[in-house]
Structure formats: structure tokens, C-alpha cells
Coordinates of C-alpha atoms and ligand atoms in Angstrom, one line a residue:
M1 CA -49.8 -18.4 24.5
N2 CA -46.4 -18.1 25.6
T3 CA -46.1 -14.9 27.4
V4 CA -43.0 -13.1 28.7
T5 CA -43.2 -10.3 31.2
L6 CA -40.4 -7.8 31.7
K7 CA -39.2 -6.4 34.8
P8 CA -40.5 -2.9 35.6
S9 CA -39.2 -0.1 33.2
K10 CA -37.7 -2.7 31.1
E11 CA -40.0 -2.0 28.2
K12 CA -38.2 1.3 27.2
S13 CA -36.1 -0.2 24.5
L14 CA -38.7 -2.1 23.1
L15 CA -41.1 1.3 22.9
R16 CA -37.9 2.5 21.0
R17 CA -38.2 -0.4 18.6
H18 CA -35.1 -1.9 19.5
P19 CA -35.7 -5.5 18.5
W20 CA -33.7 -7.3 21.2
V21 CA -34.7 -8.3 24.8
Y22 CA -31.5 -9.4 27.1
A23 CA -32.2 -12.0 29.5
N24 CA -31.8 -9.7 32.5
A25 CA -34.8 -7.7 31.7
I26 CA -37.2 -10.4 32.1
E27 CA -39.4 -11.3 35.1
R28 CA -40.9 -14.1 34.3
V29 CA -42.0 -16.6 31.5
E30 CA -45.6 -18.3 31.3
G31 CA -46.2 -21.4 29.2
K32 CA -43.2 -23.5 28.2
P33 CA -41.9 -22.1 25.0
A34 CA -39.3 -24.3 22.9
L35 CA -36.2 -23.2 21.3
G36 CA -37.3 -20.5 18.7
A37 CA -41.1 -20.4 19.7
T38 CA -43.1 -17.2 19.2
V39 CA -43.9 -15.6 22.5
I40 CA -46.1 -12.5 23.4
V41 CA -43.9 -9.8 25.2
R42 CA -45.6 -7.6 28.1
A43 CA -44.5 -4.9 29.9
H44 CA -44.8 -5.3 33.7
D45 CA -48.0 -3.7 33.7
G46 CA -49.3 -6.4 31.4
R47 CA -49.6 -3.9 28.2
F48 CA -48.8 -5.8 24.8
L49 CA -45.1 -4.9 23.4
A50 CA -44.4 -7.2 20.9
R51 CA -44.1 -10.9 19.4
A52 CA -40.8 -12.2 19.6
A53 CA -38.5 -15.4 19.1
Y54 CA -37.7 -17.0 22.4
S55 CA -33.8 -18.0 22.6
P56 CA -33.5 -19.7 26.1
H57 CA -29.6 -20.4 25.8
S58 CA -28.8 -16.8 24.5
Q59 CA -28.1 -13.8 26.6
I60 CA -30.2 -12.1 23.6
R61 CA -33.3 -14.0 24.9
L62 CA -36.0 -12.4 22.5
R63 CA -35.6 -11.0 19.3
V64 CA -38.9 -9.1 18.0
W65 CA -40.8 -10.2 15.2
S66 CA -43.4 -7.5 15.1
F67 CA -44.8 -4.2 17.5
D68 CA -48.1 -4.7 15.9
E69 CA -50.5 -6.6 18.3
A70 CA -52.8 -7.4 15.5
E71 CA -49.7 -9.0 13.4
P72 CA -49.8 -13.0 13.9
I73 CA -46.5 -14.8 13.0
D74 CA -47.3 -17.4 10.3
H75 CA -46.3 -18.3 7.1
A76 CA -47.9 -15.2 5.3
F77 CA -45.8 -13.1 8.0
F78 CA -42.5 -14.5 6.3
K79 CA -44.0 -14.2 3.1
R80 CA -44.6 -10.4 3.6
R81 CA -41.3 -9.6 5.1
V82 CA -39.3 -11.5 2.2
Q83 CA -41.3 -9.8 -0.4
R84 CA -40.7 -6.5 1.1
A85 CA -36.9 -7.1 1.6
V86 CA -36.9 -8.2 -2.1
A87 CA -38.9 -5.2 -3.6
H88 CA -36.3 -2.9 -1.5
R89 CA -33.4 -4.4 -3.5
Q90 CA -35.2 -4.3 -6.5
A91 CA -35.7 -0.5 -6.3
F92 CA -32.4 0.4 -4.9
V93 CA -29.5 -2.1 -6.1
R94 CA -28.3 -2.1 -9.6
D95 CA -25.3 -3.1 -11.8
T96 CA -24.7 -6.3 -10.0
G97 CA -25.3 -10.1 -9.9
A98 CA -24.4 -10.0 -6.0
V99 CA -26.9 -8.8 -3.6
R100 CA -27.9 -9.2 0.1
L101 CA -31.6 -9.7 -0.1
I102 CA -31.8 -10.1 3.7
F103 CA -29.7 -8.2 6.2
G104 CA -31.3 -9.4 9.4
E105 CA -32.7 -6.8 11.8
A106 CA -33.0 -4.1 9.3
D107 CA -35.3 -6.7 7.1
G108 CA -37.3 -7.5 10.2
L109 CA -35.9 -11.0 10.3
P110 CA -33.5 -11.1 13.1
G111 CA -30.8 -13.3 12.7
L112 CA -31.1 -14.1 9.0
I113 CA -28.8 -13.2 6.0
V114 CA -29.6 -14.0 2.5
D115 CA -27.4 -13.3 -0.4
H116 CA -28.5 -13.9 -4.0
Y117 CA -26.1 -14.4 -6.7
V118 CA -26.9 -14.2 -10.4
E119 CA -24.4 -16.2 -12.6
D120 CA -23.1 -14.3 -15.7
V121 CA -23.4 -15.9 -18.8
T122 CA -22.4 -13.2 -21.3
G123 CA -19.4 -13.0 -23.1
D124 CA -19.5 -9.4 -23.5
L125 CA -18.4 -7.4 -20.4
S126 CA -20.0 -4.0 -21.1
G127 CA -23.5 -3.0 -19.5
D128 CA -24.9 -4.1 -16.4
A129 CA -25.4 -7.6 -15.0
G130 CA -29.0 -7.9 -16.1
G131 CA -28.5 -8.8 -19.9
G132 CA -26.7 -12.0 -19.2
A133 CA -28.3 -13.1 -16.4
G134 CA -28.1 -17.0 -15.9
R135 CA -28.3 -19.4 -13.0
G136 CA -29.4 -17.8 -9.9
Q137 CA -28.2 -19.1 -6.4
L138 CA -29.6 -18.2 -2.9
V139 CA -27.2 -18.5 0.2
C140 CA -28.5 -18.3 3.7
Q141 CA -27.2 -18.1 7.1
F142 CA -29.5 -19.0 10.0
M143 CA -28.0 -17.6 13.1
A144 CA -30.9 -17.4 15.6
A145 CA -33.4 -19.8 16.9
G146 CA -36.4 -17.9 15.7
V147 CA -35.5 -18.0 12.2
E148 CA -34.0 -21.5 12.5
A149 CA -37.4 -22.5 13.6
W150 CA -39.2 -21.0 10.4
K151 CA -36.6 -22.0 8.3
E152 CA -39.0 -24.1 5.9
A153 CA -41.4 -21.2 5.8
I154 CA -38.5 -18.7 4.8
V155 CA -37.1 -20.6 2.2
A156 CA -40.5 -21.4 0.3
A157 CA -40.8 -17.3 0.7
L158 CA -37.2 -16.8 -0.9
V159 CA -37.9 -19.1 -3.7
G160 CA -41.3 -17.7 -4.4
A161 CA -40.1 -13.9 -4.0
T162 CA -37.1 -14.3 -6.4
G163 CA -38.0 -17.3 -8.5
C164 CA -34.7 -18.8 -7.9
P165 CA -35.1 -22.4 -7.1
H166 CA -31.5 -23.1 -5.6
V167 CA -31.1 -22.4 -1.9
Y168 CA -27.8 -23.5 -0.2
E169 CA -27.4 -22.9 3.5
R170 CA -24.0 -21.8 5.3
S171 CA -25.0 -21.6 8.9
D172 CA -21.3 -22.8 9.7
V173 CA -20.9 -19.9 12.2
S174 CA -19.9 -20.2 15.9
I175 CA -22.4 -17.7 17.1
R176 CA -25.2 -20.5 16.5
E177 CA -23.6 -22.4 19.5
K178 CA -24.8 -19.5 21.8
E179 CA -28.3 -20.2 20.5
G180 CA -28.2 -23.9 21.4
L181 CA -27.7 -24.6 17.6
Q182 CA -25.3 -26.8 15.8
Q183 CA -23.3 -25.3 12.8
T184 CA -24.9 -26.9 9.6
T185 CA -24.3 -26.5 5.8
G186 CA -26.2 -27.9 2.8
V187 CA -28.7 -27.9 0.2
L188 CA -32.3 -26.5 1.2
A189 CA -33.9 -26.4 -2.1
G190 CA -33.2 -27.2 -5.8
D191 CA -29.8 -28.3 -6.9
A192 CA -26.4 -28.4 -5.3
P193 CA -24.3 -25.0 -6.0
P194 CA -21.2 -25.7 -8.6
D195 CA -17.9 -25.5 -7.0
T196 CA -17.5 -21.9 -8.1
L197 CA -20.1 -19.7 -10.0
V198 CA -19.2 -16.4 -11.7
T199 CA -21.1 -13.4 -11.1
R200 CA -20.6 -10.0 -12.2
E201 CA -20.6 -6.4 -10.2
N202 CA -19.9 -3.3 -12.0
G203 CA -18.8 -4.9 -15.1
V204 CA -16.3 -6.8 -13.4
R205 CA -16.5 -10.8 -13.1
Y206 CA -16.1 -12.7 -9.8
H207 CA -15.8 -16.3 -9.0
V208 CA -17.9 -17.1 -5.8
D209 CA -17.3 -20.4 -3.8
V210 CA -20.6 -20.7 -2.2
R211 CA -19.8 -23.8 -0.3
S212 CA -16.5 -22.9 1.3
G213 CA -15.6 -19.4 0.6
H214 CA -15.8 -17.1 3.6
K215 CA -19.4 -16.0 4.7
T216 CA -21.9 -16.6 1.6
G217 CA -18.7 -16.8 -0.7
F218 CA -18.1 -13.1 -1.4
Y219 CA -18.2 -9.8 0.5
V220 CA -21.3 -8.5 -1.0
D221 CA -21.1 -5.4 1.4
Q222 CA -18.2 -3.8 -0.1
R223 CA -19.8 -3.4 -3.5
D224 CA -19.8 0.4 -3.4
N225 CA -16.5 0.8 -2.1
R226 CA -15.2 -1.4 -4.9
A227 CA -16.7 0.9 -7.5
L228 CA -15.2 3.7 -5.8
V229 CA -11.9 2.1 -6.2
Q230 CA -12.5 1.3 -9.8
A231 CA -13.5 4.9 -10.5
Y232 CA -10.2 6.3 -9.1
A233 CA -7.7 3.6 -10.3
A234 CA -6.8 4.8 -13.6
G235 CA -3.0 4.8 -14.3
R236 CA -2.4 4.3 -10.4
D237 CA 0.0 1.8 -8.7
V238 CA -2.6 -0.1 -6.0
L239 CA -2.0 -2.0 -3.2
N240 CA -4.6 -4.4 -1.9
C241 CA -4.1 -5.6 1.6
F242 CA -6.3 -8.6 2.8
C243 CA -7.4 -9.3 -0.7
Y244 CA -9.3 -12.5 -0.2
T245 CA -10.5 -13.4 -3.7
G246 CA -9.3 -10.1 -4.9
G247 CA -12.5 -8.0 -4.8
F248 CA -10.8 -4.6 -4.7
S249 CA -7.9 -5.7 -6.9
L250 CA -9.9 -6.8 -9.8
A251 CA -11.9 -3.6 -9.3
A252 CA -8.6 -1.7 -9.7
L253 CA -7.5 -3.6 -12.8
G254 CA -11.0 -3.1 -14.3
G255 CA -10.5 0.7 -13.6
G256 CA -7.4 0.8 -15.5
A257 CA -4.7 0.6 -12.7
R258 CA -1.0 0.5 -13.8
R259 CA 0.1 -2.3 -11.3
V260 CA -2.1 -4.2 -8.4
V261 CA -0.1 -5.7 -5.7
S262 CA -2.3 -7.7 -3.5
I263 CA -1.7 -9.6 -0.2
D264 CA -3.4 -12.4 1.5
S265 CA -2.2 -15.5 3.8
S266 CA -4.8 -17.6 2.2
G267 CA -3.7 -19.7 -0.9
E268 CA -7.1 -20.8 -1.6
A269 CA -8.2 -17.3 -1.7
L270 CA -5.8 -16.2 -4.1
A271 CA -5.9 -19.2 -6.4
L272 CA -9.8 -17.7 -7.0
A273 CA -8.2 -14.3 -7.2
R274 CA -5.7 -15.4 -10.0
A275 CA -9.0 -17.1 -11.9
N276 CA -10.6 -13.7 -11.4
V277 CA -7.8 -12.3 -13.6
E278 CA -8.3 -14.7 -16.0
V279 CA -12.1 -14.7 -16.4
N280 CA -12.0 -11.2 -16.9
G281 CA -9.4 -11.3 -19.5
F282 CA -7.4 -8.7 -17.7
D283 CA -3.3 -8.9 -18.3
A284 CA -1.9 -10.9 -15.4
E285 CA 1.2 -8.9 -15.7
R286 CA -0.6 -6.1 -14.2
A287 CA -1.3 -8.1 -11.0
Q288 CA 1.2 -9.5 -8.3
W289 CA -0.3 -11.6 -5.7
L290 CA 1.6 -12.2 -2.4
D291 CA 0.7 -15.2 -0.3
A292 CA 2.1 -13.7 2.9
D293 CA 1.2 -12.1 6.3
A294 CA 0.1 -8.7 5.9
F295 CA 1.5 -6.9 9.0
R296 CA 5.1 -8.3 8.0
T297 CA 4.6 -7.5 4.5
L298 CA 3.4 -4.1 5.0
R299 CA 6.4 -3.4 6.9
S300 CA 9.0 -4.9 4.3
L301 CA 7.3 -2.8 1.6
V302 CA 7.9 0.3 3.7
D303 CA 11.4 -0.8 4.3
E304 CA 12.0 -1.6 0.7
G305 CA 11.0 1.8 -0.3
E306 CA 7.9 0.6 -2.4
R307 CA 5.4 3.4 -3.0
F308 CA 1.8 3.4 -4.1
D309 CA -0.9 5.8 -5.3
L310 CA -3.9 4.1 -3.8
V311 CA -3.9 1.8 -0.8
V312 CA -6.9 -0.6 0.4
L313 CA -6.9 -1.9 3.9
D314 CA -9.9 -4.4 4.7
P315 CA -8.6 -6.7 7.1
P316 CA -10.5 -9.6 9.0
K317 CA -12.6 -8.7 12.0
F318 CA -9.9 -7.5 14.8
A319 CA -12.1 -7.3 17.5
P320 CA -15.0 -10.1 17.5
A321 CA -15.9 -8.9 20.9
R322 CA -15.7 -5.9 23.3
E323 CA -12.6 -7.5 25.2
H324 CA -10.5 -7.5 22.2
V325 CA -10.9 -3.6 21.5
D326 CA -7.6 -2.7 22.8
R327 CA -5.4 -5.1 20.8
A328 CA -7.6 -4.8 17.9
A329 CA -7.0 -0.8 18.0
R330 CA -2.9 -1.6 18.0
A331 CA -3.4 -3.7 14.9
Y332 CA -5.5 -1.2 13.1
K333 CA -3.2 1.2 13.9
D334 CA 0.0 -0.7 12.7
I335 CA -1.4 -1.6 9.2
N336 CA -2.6 2.0 8.5
L337 CA 0.8 3.3 9.7
S338 CA 2.3 1.4 7.1
G339 CA -0.5 2.4 4.8
F340 CA 0.2 6.0 5.2
K341 CA 3.7 5.4 4.6
L342 CA 3.3 3.6 1.5
L343 CA 1.5 6.3 -0.1
R344 CA 3.1 8.9 -2.7
P345 CA 1.8 12.5 -1.8
G346 CA -1.6 13.1 -3.1
G347 CA -2.3 9.2 -2.6
L348 CA -5.5 7.6 -1.6
L349 CA -6.2 5.4 1.5
F350 CA -9.5 3.2 1.6
T351 CA -9.5 1.8 5.3
Y352 CA -12.1 -0.4 6.7
S353 CA -13.0 -2.0 10.1
C354 CA -15.8 -4.6 10.2
S355 CA -15.6 -5.0 13.8
G356 CA -18.9 -4.2 15.3
A357 CA -17.0 -3.4 18.8
I358 CA -14.8 -0.6 17.3
D359 CA -17.7 2.4 16.6
A360 CA -16.8 4.9 13.7
E361 CA -15.7 7.4 16.0
L362 CA -13.1 5.2 17.5
F363 CA -12.0 4.1 14.3
Q364 CA -11.4 7.6 12.8
K365 CA -9.5 8.4 15.9
I366 CA -7.1 5.3 15.4
V367 CA -6.8 6.1 11.8
A368 CA -5.7 9.8 12.8
G369 CA -3.2 8.3 15.4
A370 CA -1.7 6.4 12.7
A371 CA -1.5 9.5 10.3
A372 CA 0.1 11.4 13.1
D373 CA 2.9 8.8 13.8
A374 CA 3.5 8.2 9.8
R375 CA 3.9 12.4 9.9
V376 CA 1.6 13.0 7.1
D377 CA -1.6 15.0 7.0
A378 CA -4.6 12.9 6.0
R379 CA -7.6 14.5 4.7
I380 CA -10.9 12.5 5.0
L381 CA -12.6 12.9 1.4
K382 CA -15.5 10.4 2.2
R383 CA -17.0 8.2 5.0
L384 CA -17.8 4.8 4.0
G385 CA -20.2 2.0 4.7
A386 CA -21.9 -0.8 3.2
G387 CA -24.2 -0.5 0.4
L388 CA -28.0 0.1 0.2
D389 CA -28.6 -3.6 0.5
H390 CA -27.5 -3.5 4.2
P391 CA -29.6 -0.8 5.6
L392 CA -29.3 0.2 9.3
L393 CA -32.6 0.4 11.5
A394 CA -32.4 3.7 12.9
A395 CA -33.4 2.1 16.4
F396 CA -30.3 -0.6 16.1
P397 CA -27.2 1.3 15.9
E398 CA -25.5 -2.3 16.6
G399 CA -26.3 -3.2 12.9
E400 CA -23.4 -0.9 11.9
Y401 CA -20.5 -3.1 11.5
L402 CA -18.7 -2.1 8.5
K403 CA -17.1 1.5 8.4
G404 CA -14.4 3.0 6.4
L405 CA -12.8 6.1 5.4
L406 CA -11.3 7.5 2.0
L407 CA -8.5 9.7 2.8
Q408 CA -5.9 11.4 0.9
I409 CA -2.5 12.5 2.2
V410 CA -1.3 16.0 1.3
Ligands
SAH501 N1 -11.0 -7.3 1.1 C1 -11.7 -8.8 0.9 C2 -12.2 -9.3 2.2 C3 -11.2 -9.3 3.2 S1 -11.6 -10.8 4.5 C4 -13.0 -8.5 -0.4 O1 -13.3 -7.2 -0.2 O2 -13.2 -9.4 -0.7 C5 -10.1 -10.9 5.1 C6 -8.8 -11.4 4.5 O3 -7.7 -11.3 5.5 C7 -9.3 -13.2 4.5 O4 -9.0 -13.4 2.9 C8 -8.0 -13.7 5.2 O5 -7.5 -14.7 4.5 C9 -6.9 -12.5 5.3 N2 -6.1 -12.3 6.3 C10 -6.4 -12.7 7.6 N3 -5.2 -12.6 8.3 C11 -4.2 -12.0 7.5 C12 -2.7 -11.8 7.6 N4 -2.4 -11.7 8.9 N5 -2.2 -11.4 6.5 C13 -2.7 -11.5 5.5 N6 -4.0 -11.9 5.3 C14 -4.8 -12.0 6.3

């Protein structure tokens, strides 16, 4: 058996059940483990610590499959892990046709993301997504050597646990190159996905472009936050900045907003956003779509004296890594400053960061600084994050990437 022995005292993080081992913690590798092969991890004194996947090209050299010495890593292991993840979602996630079934480390499958979309085939938009469930589509991202090596077993387990035969791969992510893997997309099982499928969340329909949309096609992680916007939008003037295919905009329209102005620099995303207004039968007059740079547009809206009752700021990841934190902090401050200036008294700001390198504390400081510069008192009504289908492993704080604040200015 391939065995990796750690340097003295480097076993501590594994004993705390953190699932990664960095290259610099390793003393020696015995055997010739291939890319993604399973190895036994031992402490310096020879004690068993874990079974893990070997990633010879990555600084994250090992990703743990199991801390249980009696648990072999085989087809049955992946079947159990996938079934457990699916059962968790069945128990906790409701009213949606778009669910994250597998969230990497938190589901014991490091480097794997799987989203499940169910097409909405009802004419009736009341009730939950279950009644009019049509064709399903699974969309996967394999982002580490270990899950890549077990792809076939994982796909079989997914089809078995969900009963959904259609699996599409969106492993077109640059992080694969650090693992020594090429980017790839394509059908893994069943039929090719349609150009766009229509799913439903909280009673609102959304087009999802599985093949070429961002990530797996839709920001499933913002479901609960879209529901909050929907709940508070009635009669309000709403601004949604970085709207992509209009997730928060549609939620606001569904919640009875008076007017929704949305900004994004992607024409393709805005085309789907407009189609989303139509597929819901909403009044297109209430929605205005600006194909423009958000930084500049926010400033001109301020200068023009535009004001809103509810503003959403959900930008792309400004800090992809630690070295970008300072520049990213300035960018977050800039948009939040405009966001505060654009709010009427009593107005609500939903503001997010999906940069893992910026933690919740720093994000709150940046937002507080923006409120001070805008000369408003801002009260945090709620701290926000991803939904229950994106659990956070207690031993793995790195898993928390999406953080948000709901603020009210007084
Ligand atoms: N809020 C969205 C997800 C946002 S993803 C949702 O809930 O679905 C980030 C979006 O920001 C992308 O659609 C991208 O096109 C857009 N974007 C990136 N840089 C931008 C810029 N400078 N100005 C406007 N939009 C930008």
C-alpha cells in the first residue's frame, strides 16, 4: 500500500479532522502513488491517521477521504458518501428545483461540486417546486485529483442516489491545472443538456445555461438570500448590481417590487435575465437592464440623484487569492459606498463577498468604513451566507466563502 509519513508534529491538523495536508508537512512517500491514488497517511511515529487522495502537483498534497482505519476507499465508499449527501438535502432543502447535492469537503468528497436542477413543467406558479417536476440534470465539477480518479464511481453513485440519469461535467476551472489536470466539459451520463433549462425556486422560474453559464449555470448558493429579497421587495424601488441572469432581480419582481434596475457587464447574462422576466409572466416595464460597468454606473446613479429602497451588491470574487486582498478591499469599499449613498432613509442593503481570502470580520470592517464615508448610520439586521445545502465543516473554516450582510440605514 502507498504510504505517506508526516514530519514530526505535523499530524496535529489531521487529529483536529482538517481534511488537507500540505506538501511541506510530508517527510516521505513510500510506493509510487499515481495522480489521485489512495494513500495511507501516518504520523511520524507510524500511527495511522487517515486515508487520502494523493495530488503530486499541488501544494495541497493530500485530501482526506476517511479518518477511520477500518474504512476502505472503494466503490461502496463513494456510494455511501453520495447517498449521505443526497439524504441531507432531502431532509433540509425545500421549495426549489436547484440544489447543491455535493459541497466538497463538507460532504467528505474534497474537490467535488454537484448541483441538481429539476425542470419546472407546471403552468401554475404557486406552490413548491415538487408538483411540476420534469427532467432532472446533474452538473458536476471535479476540481481535485482524487475525485477525478473516482469519477466513474461517483457518477454511478449520483445516478443511483438521485434517479436522475443525465450528468454533465463543467470542469472548466483553472484550479484543475494546479492538480495536473486539464480543463474539460461534456456529457458523463444520459443525454446532453438542453441549451437552457427552466427551473423554479421559491415560486420564481429561472433559465439555467448548464453548458456555458457561470459555474454550473446558476448561483444556487444565494437561494435563501433571494428569498429574503423577495420577502422585503413589495412596493420598493430595487437596484441589483452584478445581476448575472437576474437572480435577485427576479426575486424582487416576484416579491412585488415597484421597479427593479439591474446592472451587469455581460450581454449574454442579461439576455437570459430578460427571458426570465418573460417566463414568469412579469411586467417587463418594471424591469430595467443596464449592460454596463457597475463601478462607473453606480457613481453616475449617485450623481444623477437616483435613490432606491433596496440595493443588492453581489459582485464576482474580487480577491481570488491572498495577494489581492488590498485591491479587493478597495473595490468592495467603492461599491458599498455608492450602495449606501443610493439608499433612501430606512433603505436596505444586501451586500456580499464570495472571496475566500476576505473573512467575515474584514468584510464587515470594509462595509462599516463605506458607511462612515457615506456619512450614514448603518445597522446590521442579519448576517448572511449560503444555504443549508452548503454546510461548513467545523474543522474546515476555509469552506466559508460566501458572506453577506443585510444592513439598514437609519
Ligand atoms: N448576483 C448574481 C451572481 C453574480 S456573479 C446571482 O445571484 O445570480 C458576478 C456578475 O458580475 C457576473 O454576471 C459578471 O458578468 C458581472 N460583472 C463582473 N464585473 C463586472 C463589472 N465591472 N460591472 C458589471 N458587472 C460585472
